[in-house]
Short mmCIF file of C-alpha atoms and ligand atoms in Angstrom, two decimals:
data_model
loop_
_atom_site.label_atom_id
_atom_site.label_comp_id
_atom_site.label_asym_id
_atom_site.label_seq_id
_atom_site.Cartn_x
_atom_site.Cartn_y
_atom_site.Cartn_z
CA UNK A 1 123.39 77.85 89.68
CA UNK A 2 126.12 80.47 90.22
CA UNK A 3 129.61 79.31 91.11
CA UNK A 4 129.40 80.78 94.62
CA UNK A 5 126.00 79.24 95.22
CA UNK A 6 127.23 75.89 93.99
CA UNK A 7 130.24 76.00 96.29
CA UNK A 8 128.02 76.95 99.24
CA UNK A 9 125.58 74.19 98.41
CA UNK A 10 128.36 71.64 98.07
CA UNK A 11 129.91 72.78 101.34
CA UNK A 12 126.55 72.45 103.03
CA UNK A 13 126.03 69.06 101.44
CA UNK A 14 129.44 67.93 102.70
CA UNK A 15 128.68 68.97 106.26
CA UNK A 16 125.30 67.30 105.99
CA UNK A 17 126.76 64.05 104.66
CA UNK A 18 129.22 64.07 107.56
CA UNK A 19 126.46 64.56 110.10
CA UNK A 20 124.42 61.85 108.44
CA UNK A 21 127.40 59.53 108.52
CA UNK A 22 127.86 60.14 112.24
CA UNK A 23 124.14 59.68 112.78
CA UNK A 24 124.29 56.39 110.88
CA UNK A 25 127.17 55.12 113.00
CA UNK A 26 125.44 56.24 116.21
CA UNK A 27 122.46 54.15 115.30
CA UNK A 28 124.59 51.20 114.32
CA UNK A 29 123.76 51.42 110.63
CA UNK A 30 126.43 50.10 108.31
CA UNK A 31 125.55 52.42 105.45
CA UNK A 32 127.85 55.22 104.29
CA UNK A 33 126.89 58.89 104.51
CA UNK A 34 125.10 59.04 101.17
CA UNK A 35 123.24 55.75 101.61
CA UNK A 36 122.27 56.71 105.15
CA UNK A 37 120.99 60.00 103.81
CA UNK A 38 118.60 58.13 101.53
CA UNK A 39 117.32 56.13 104.48
CA UNK A 40 117.28 58.68 107.27
CA UNK A 41 116.46 61.78 105.37
CA UNK A 42 113.28 61.16 103.47
CA UNK A 43 111.58 64.52 103.18
CA UNK A 44 108.04 65.24 102.05
CA UNK A 45 107.70 68.87 100.99
CA UNK A 46 104.17 70.19 100.60
CA UNK A 47 103.73 73.61 99.00
CA UNK A 48 100.40 75.41 98.52
CA UNK A 49 100.38 76.43 94.86
CA UNK A 50 102.38 76.83 91.69
CA UNK A 51 100.35 79.89 90.77
CA UNK A 52 102.66 82.17 92.73
CA UNK A 53 106.29 82.50 91.79
CA UNK A 54 107.51 82.47 95.36
CA UNK A 55 106.25 78.97 96.13
CA UNK A 56 107.86 77.56 93.00
CA UNK A 57 111.17 79.08 94.08
CA UNK A 58 110.69 77.91 97.67
CA UNK A 59 109.99 74.32 96.65
CA UNK A 60 112.72 73.98 94.07
CA UNK A 61 115.37 75.59 96.19
CA UNK A 62 114.70 73.36 99.19
CA UNK A 63 114.49 70.24 97.02
CA UNK A 64 117.82 70.91 95.37
CA UNK A 65 119.60 71.69 98.66
CA UNK A 66 118.28 68.46 100.16
CA UNK A 67 118.99 66.31 97.13
CA UNK A 68 122.53 67.59 96.86
CA UNK A 69 122.94 66.44 100.46
CA UNK A 70 121.71 62.97 99.57
CA UNK A 71 118.16 63.17 100.89
CA UNK A 72 115.16 61.72 99.13
CA UNK A 73 112.63 64.45 98.43
CA UNK A 74 109.01 64.30 97.37
CA UNK A 75 107.89 67.82 96.43
CA UNK A 76 104.15 68.35 95.93
CA UNK A 77 101.99 71.37 95.12
CA UNK A 78 98.36 71.43 96.26
CA UNK A 79 96.79 73.87 93.77
CA UNK A 80 95.59 75.84 96.80
CA UNK A 81 93.21 72.94 97.60
CA UNK A 82 93.02 71.68 101.14
CA UNK A 83 91.88 68.15 100.27
CA UNK A 84 94.65 67.80 97.73
CA UNK A 85 97.23 68.89 100.28
CA UNK A 86 95.92 66.43 102.85
CA UNK A 87 96.07 63.49 100.45
CA UNK A 88 99.52 64.51 99.24
CA UNK A 89 100.77 64.53 102.83
CA UNK A 90 99.08 61.16 103.48
CA UNK A 91 100.93 59.73 100.47
CA UNK A 92 104.20 61.17 101.65
CA UNK A 93 103.78 59.58 105.08
CA UNK A 94 102.75 56.27 103.51
CA UNK A 95 105.79 56.55 101.24
CA UNK A 96 108.09 56.74 104.28
CA UNK A 97 108.79 60.44 104.67
CA UNK A 98 110.31 60.87 108.12
CA UNK A 99 110.44 64.66 107.85
CA UNK A 100 107.57 66.78 106.56
CA UNK A 101 107.91 70.38 105.48
CA UNK A 102 104.47 71.92 105.04
CA UNK A 103 103.38 75.35 103.82
CA UNK A 104 99.69 74.96 104.61
CA UNK A 105 96.92 75.98 102.24
CA UNK A 106 94.62 76.18 105.26
CA UNK A 107 96.40 76.31 108.58
CA UNK A 108 93.35 75.06 110.50
CA UNK A 109 92.68 71.66 109.00
CA UNK A 110 95.87 69.61 109.03
CA UNK A 111 95.65 68.23 112.59
CA UNK A 112 94.33 64.74 111.64
CA UNK A 113 96.86 64.12 108.88
CA UNK A 114 99.70 65.31 111.11
CA UNK A 115 98.49 62.97 113.85
CA UNK A 116 98.90 60.13 111.31
CA UNK A 117 102.39 61.39 110.51
CA UNK A 118 103.30 61.42 114.19
CA UNK A 119 102.30 57.75 114.52
CA UNK A 120 105.16 57.11 112.07
CA UNK A 121 107.46 59.35 114.13
CA UNK A 122 107.75 61.98 111.44
CA UNK A 123 109.13 65.38 112.39
CA UNK A 124 106.97 68.21 111.11
CA UNK A 125 108.25 71.65 110.14
CA UNK A 126 105.68 74.34 109.33
CA UNK A 127 107.13 76.31 106.44
CA UNK A 128 106.36 80.02 106.19
CA UNK A 129 102.78 79.50 107.50
CA UNK A 130 101.95 78.20 110.95
CA UNK A 131 99.76 75.09 111.30
CA UNK A 132 97.13 75.57 114.00
CA UNK A 133 95.22 73.40 116.45
CA UNK A 134 97.66 70.51 116.64
CA UNK A 135 100.43 69.43 119.00
CA UNK A 136 102.03 67.62 116.06
CA UNK A 137 103.98 70.47 114.57
CA UNK A 138 107.54 70.48 115.85
CA UNK A 139 109.11 73.61 114.40
CA UNK A 140 108.19 76.68 112.43
CA UNK A 141 110.46 78.58 110.06
CA UNK A 142 109.29 81.85 108.58
CA UNK A 143 110.00 85.48 108.06
CA UNK A 144 108.84 87.74 110.87
CA UNK A 145 105.27 88.13 109.64
CA UNK A 146 104.32 90.95 112.01
CA UNK A 147 107.37 92.86 110.85
CA UNK A 148 106.31 92.45 107.20
CA UNK A 149 103.11 94.37 107.97
CA UNK A 150 104.93 96.84 110.17
CA UNK A 151 107.33 97.68 107.34
CA UNK A 152 104.34 98.33 105.06
CA UNK A 153 102.63 100.53 107.66
CA UNK A 154 105.82 102.45 108.43
CA UNK A 155 106.49 102.96 104.74
CA UNK A 156 103.10 104.64 104.36
CA UNK A 157 103.63 106.63 107.56
CA UNK A 158 107.02 107.92 106.43
CA UNK A 159 106.21 108.59 102.79
CA UNK A 160 103.17 110.68 103.73
CA UNK A 161 104.73 112.13 106.86
CA UNK A 162 101.56 111.14 108.70
CA UNK A 163 102.90 112.30 112.05
CA UNK A 164 102.80 115.90 110.75
CA UNK A 165 99.93 115.62 108.28
CA UNK A 166 96.42 116.91 108.88
CA UNK A 167 94.67 114.89 106.18
CA UNK A 168 92.22 113.71 105.25
CA UNK A 169 94.26 111.24 103.21
CA UNK A 170 92.20 108.41 101.71
CA UNK A 171 93.37 104.87 102.21
CA UNK A 172 91.92 101.51 101.14
CA UNK A 173 93.17 98.60 103.27
CA UNK A 174 93.23 94.99 102.11
CA UNK A 175 94.14 91.82 104.01
CA UNK A 176 95.25 88.34 102.97
CA UNK A 177 93.45 85.03 102.89
CA UNK A 178 91.34 84.34 106.00
CA UNK A 179 92.61 80.72 106.14
CA UNK A 180 96.27 81.77 106.22
CA UNK A 181 97.61 82.32 109.73
CA UNK A 182 100.16 84.80 108.37
CA UNK A 183 97.50 87.16 107.10
CA UNK A 184 96.49 88.35 110.55
CA UNK A 185 100.12 89.04 111.48
CA UNK A 186 100.67 91.05 108.29
CA UNK A 187 97.52 93.06 108.94
CA UNK A 188 98.25 93.61 112.62
CA UNK A 189 101.78 94.83 111.91
CA UNK A 190 100.48 97.41 109.45
CA UNK A 191 97.32 98.37 111.33
CA UNK A 192 99.14 98.97 114.60
CA UNK A 193 100.98 101.74 112.76
CA UNK A 194 98.03 103.06 110.73
CA UNK A 195 94.94 102.72 112.93
CA UNK A 196 95.88 105.64 115.21
CA UNK A 197 95.90 107.88 112.12
CA UNK A 198 92.49 106.54 111.08
CA UNK A 199 91.18 107.21 114.57
CA UNK A 200 92.54 110.77 114.52
CA UNK A 201 91.08 111.46 111.07
CA UNK A 202 94.41 111.97 109.31
CA UNK A 203 93.60 108.85 107.30
CA UNK A 204 90.07 108.19 106.08
CA UNK A 205 88.66 105.04 104.52
CA UNK A 206 85.93 106.14 102.07
CA UNK A 207 84.75 102.56 101.41
CA UNK A 208 84.23 101.97 105.12
CA UNK A 209 86.33 98.77 104.84
CA UNK A 210 88.25 99.76 107.94
CA UNK A 211 88.61 97.10 110.65
CA UNK A 212 87.99 98.66 114.06
CA UNK A 213 90.66 96.40 115.54
CA UNK A 214 93.22 93.86 114.39
CA UNK A 215 90.85 91.05 115.33
CA UNK A 216 88.45 92.13 112.58
CA UNK A 217 91.05 91.75 109.85
CA UNK A 218 89.32 88.82 108.12
CA UNK A 219 86.37 91.05 107.21
CA UNK A 220 88.59 92.55 104.50
CA UNK A 221 90.50 89.33 103.69
CA UNK A 222 90.83 88.18 100.09
CA UNK A 223 90.25 84.44 99.89
CA UNK A 224 93.14 82.46 98.42
CA UNK A 225 95.22 85.62 97.97
CA UNK A 226 93.63 85.80 94.52
CA UNK A 227 94.60 88.71 92.24
CA UNK A 228 91.26 88.66 90.41
CA UNK A 229 89.31 88.86 93.67
CA UNK A 230 91.43 91.81 94.84
CA UNK A 231 90.84 93.44 91.47
CA UNK A 232 87.06 93.14 91.63
CA UNK A 233 87.00 94.31 95.25
CA UNK A 234 89.02 97.39 94.24
CA UNK A 235 86.72 97.91 91.22
CA UNK A 236 83.75 97.95 93.59
CA UNK A 237 85.35 100.35 96.01
CA UNK A 238 86.44 102.74 93.27
CA UNK A 239 83.13 102.77 91.43
CA UNK A 240 81.02 103.13 94.58
CA UNK A 241 83.06 105.45 96.75
CA UNK A 242 85.35 107.45 94.48
CA UNK A 243 82.98 109.42 92.33
CA UNK A 244 83.11 113.04 91.19
CA UNK A 245 86.89 113.15 90.86
CA UNK A 246 87.78 111.78 94.32
CA UNK A 247 91.07 109.92 94.27
CA UNK A 248 92.44 107.18 96.47
CA UNK A 249 95.78 108.21 97.98
CA UNK A 250 97.00 104.94 99.51
CA UNK A 251 96.29 101.24 99.17
CA UNK A 252 97.54 98.94 101.90
CA UNK A 253 98.09 95.67 100.03
CA UNK A 254 99.55 92.84 102.12
CA UNK A 255 101.28 91.12 99.22
CA UNK A 256 102.19 91.25 95.56
CA UNK A 257 99.43 89.02 94.21
CA UNK A 258 96.80 91.36 95.65
CA UNK A 259 98.77 94.40 94.53
CA UNK A 260 98.75 93.17 90.92
CA UNK A 261 94.95 92.95 90.96
CA UNK A 262 94.61 96.35 92.64
CA UNK A 263 96.95 97.92 90.09
CA UNK A 264 94.91 96.47 87.21
CA UNK A 265 91.79 97.95 88.77
CA UNK A 266 93.39 101.37 89.17
CA UNK A 267 94.54 101.27 85.58
CA UNK A 268 91.08 100.49 84.27
CA UNK A 269 89.67 103.32 86.40
CA UNK A 270 92.05 105.70 84.62
CA UNK A 271 94.86 106.04 87.17
CA UNK A 272 98.33 106.39 85.63
CA UNK A 273 101.73 106.62 87.34
CA UNK A 274 102.50 110.17 88.31
CA UNK A 275 101.56 112.74 90.91
CA UNK A 276 97.99 111.49 91.48
CA UNK A 277 98.86 107.83 91.61
CA UNK A 278 98.37 106.21 95.03
CA UNK A 279 101.03 104.64 97.22
CA UNK A 280 100.69 100.87 97.03
CA UNK A 281 102.48 98.34 99.20
CA UNK A 282 103.30 94.70 98.48
CA UNK A 283 105.29 91.69 99.59
CA UNK A 284 107.38 88.97 97.92
CA UNK A 285 109.26 90.81 95.14
CA UNK A 286 107.51 88.81 92.42
CA UNK A 287 108.90 89.69 89.00
CA UNK A 288 105.68 91.29 87.73
CA UNK A 289 105.60 93.49 90.82
CA UNK A 290 109.25 94.44 90.59
CA UNK A 291 108.51 95.50 87.04
CA UNK A 292 105.51 97.48 88.38
CA UNK A 293 107.82 99.18 90.89
CA UNK A 294 110.23 100.14 88.11
CA UNK A 295 107.27 101.47 86.08
CA UNK A 296 105.90 103.53 88.99
CA UNK A 297 102.77 101.38 89.40
CA UNK A 298 103.72 100.01 92.83
CA UNK A 299 105.60 101.87 95.55
CA UNK A 300 107.40 99.09 97.40
CA UNK A 301 107.50 95.43 98.17
CA UNK A 302 108.61 93.66 101.32
CA UNK A 303 111.26 91.27 100.16
CA UNK A 304 111.61 87.91 101.83
CA UNK A 305 114.63 86.20 100.34
CA UNK A 306 113.13 82.74 100.05
CA UNK A 307 116.61 81.29 99.50
CA UNK A 308 117.38 82.19 103.11
CA UNK A 309 114.22 80.47 104.33
CA UNK A 310 115.03 77.35 102.32
CA UNK A 311 118.54 77.33 103.74
CA UNK A 312 117.18 77.75 107.28
CA UNK A 313 114.86 74.78 106.88
CA UNK A 314 117.69 72.79 105.32
CA UNK A 315 119.79 73.57 108.40
CA UNK A 316 116.94 72.48 110.68
CA UNK A 317 116.68 69.19 108.79
CA UNK A 318 120.42 68.68 109.15
CA UNK A 319 120.07 69.13 112.90
CA UNK A 320 117.08 66.80 113.10
CA UNK A 321 118.85 64.07 111.13
CA UNK A 322 121.98 64.45 113.23
CA UNK A 323 119.92 64.25 116.43
CA UNK A 324 121.13 67.71 117.44
CA UNK A 325 119.10 70.40 119.14
CA UNK A 326 117.26 72.37 116.49
CA UNK A 327 118.21 76.06 116.40
CA UNK A 328 115.31 78.46 116.94
CA UNK A 329 115.22 82.16 117.82
CA UNK A 330 111.64 82.63 119.01
CA UNK A 331 109.77 80.58 121.58
CA UNK A 332 107.00 83.05 122.42
CA UNK A 333 105.16 84.38 119.41
CA UNK A 334 103.59 81.49 117.56
CA UNK A 335 100.97 79.84 119.73
CA UNK A 336 98.94 77.50 117.52
CA UNK A 337 96.22 76.91 120.09
CA UNK A 338 97.84 73.68 121.31
CA UNK A 339 101.40 74.79 121.91
CA UNK A 340 103.85 77.58 121.31
CA UNK A 341 105.74 76.31 118.31
CA UNK A 342 109.52 76.86 118.50
CA UNK A 343 110.26 79.13 115.57
CA UNK A 344 113.05 80.58 113.53
CA UNK A 345 112.14 84.06 112.32
CA UNK A 346 114.04 85.70 109.49
CA UNK A 347 114.18 89.40 108.71
CA UNK A 348 112.17 90.82 105.81
CA UNK A 349 113.27 94.06 104.15
CA UNK A 350 111.76 96.87 102.12
CA UNK A 351 112.59 97.18 98.44
CA UNK A 352 111.80 100.38 96.51
CA UNK A 353 112.73 101.36 92.96
CA UNK A 354 116.27 102.41 93.88
CA UNK A 355 116.97 99.06 95.57
CA UNK A 356 115.98 96.80 92.70
CA UNK A 357 119.46 96.57 91.23
CA UNK A 358 121.43 96.41 94.46
CA UNK A 359 119.17 94.14 96.52
CA UNK A 360 117.35 91.95 94.02
CA UNK A 361 119.49 91.73 90.90
CA UNK A 362 123.00 91.91 92.33
CA UNK A 363 122.09 89.20 94.85
CA UNK A 364 120.83 86.96 92.03
CA UNK A 365 117.25 86.85 93.36
CA UNK A 366 115.94 87.97 89.99
CA UNK A 367 117.55 88.53 86.60
CA UNK A 368 117.71 92.00 85.11
CA UNK A 369 116.18 90.68 81.88
CA UNK A 370 113.13 89.37 83.76
CA UNK A 371 112.17 92.90 84.74
CA UNK A 372 113.08 94.56 81.48
CA UNK A 373 116.45 95.99 82.59
C1 LIG B 401 103.16 84.20 102.39
C2 LIG B 401 103.34 85.35 101.41
C3 LIG B 401 102.51 85.11 100.17
C4 LIG B 401 101.09 84.70 100.52
C5 LIG B 401 100.31 84.25 99.30
C6 LIG B 401 101.71 84.00 102.67
O1 LIG B 401 101.52 82.98 103.59
O2 LIG B 401 103.87 84.46 103.58
O3 LIG B 401 104.70 85.48 101.09
O4 LIG B 401 102.46 86.27 99.41
O5 LIG B 401 101.08 83.65 101.45
O6 LIG B 401 100.83 83.09 98.76
#
């Protein structure tokens, strides 16, 4: 941990211990701040998978912030398996977690386990992905998911000057996992920018995988956000629809794990960075993708500084433990079918080749050596 980060974390921990101490005295407990933290701040953190760098960072960062503040933390990863996530959450509740932080594998199926958690008065924070169909989710912290897609769409629009182009420019759109509530927001944000150009013929989709409206996004969704599935889908599109020297000009990829698969497919079809290489979008600033950006194999990524999200959730937990009102900045957007979940939305930002040093490396998000610099 850098010196500055450590100081920030310690400062945050100090404030947290103070609020816990005041909470303990409010409730008549005789414990000190640290001891009270162990009792009152028992957090179960449930992350979807270790197979993607971002979730490892998310989990570890939140765990260390909370532990430095004296909380007990049980961090679990569900290998992208719904049943595993449900039983991990059940164990956390049985083990006394009074706060649950859940990044759902499948946002549709957690209602029963959260109902159990509520019987034990647990407070539930949906982390990054909304949990649907349940009144038992209290807060949601995420990056502005619609904006992620919008940044990808606008990037394509600006780079190709679509407003003044006549086309036809070929594009292949992809969407994220159909069970992830975020995926439809990412797609909608991008498609609201791009669909008018498809309708006017400036953009064409040779594979025909072109949702007529945002609601049809799942028809092009890649289950589990899997790189290998994105790769074989791109293989199919290229071999069936790009024959006789036709080239794809743009690939709308909602995130980095799909982009990696798409880039592998392009490579095996003979595409190489340079004038004829398509624009490809991404999201997350995973190291392999940042390296691809530096090598000209990916055009951009939408960076979500997961440290900020972890800190936001840490702040929410502080407020919950202290009995304070929890700070949110959106009470309209995220309707989960049972309620509009009070949310805190953070700002994502575009990273291109020229930003890698200033935004990602100088801020300590990744190390220069990890991307070959
Ligand atoms: C997250 C993305 C991530 C994707 C795959 C989404 O819910 O918001 O950051 O790339 O899941 O794990």
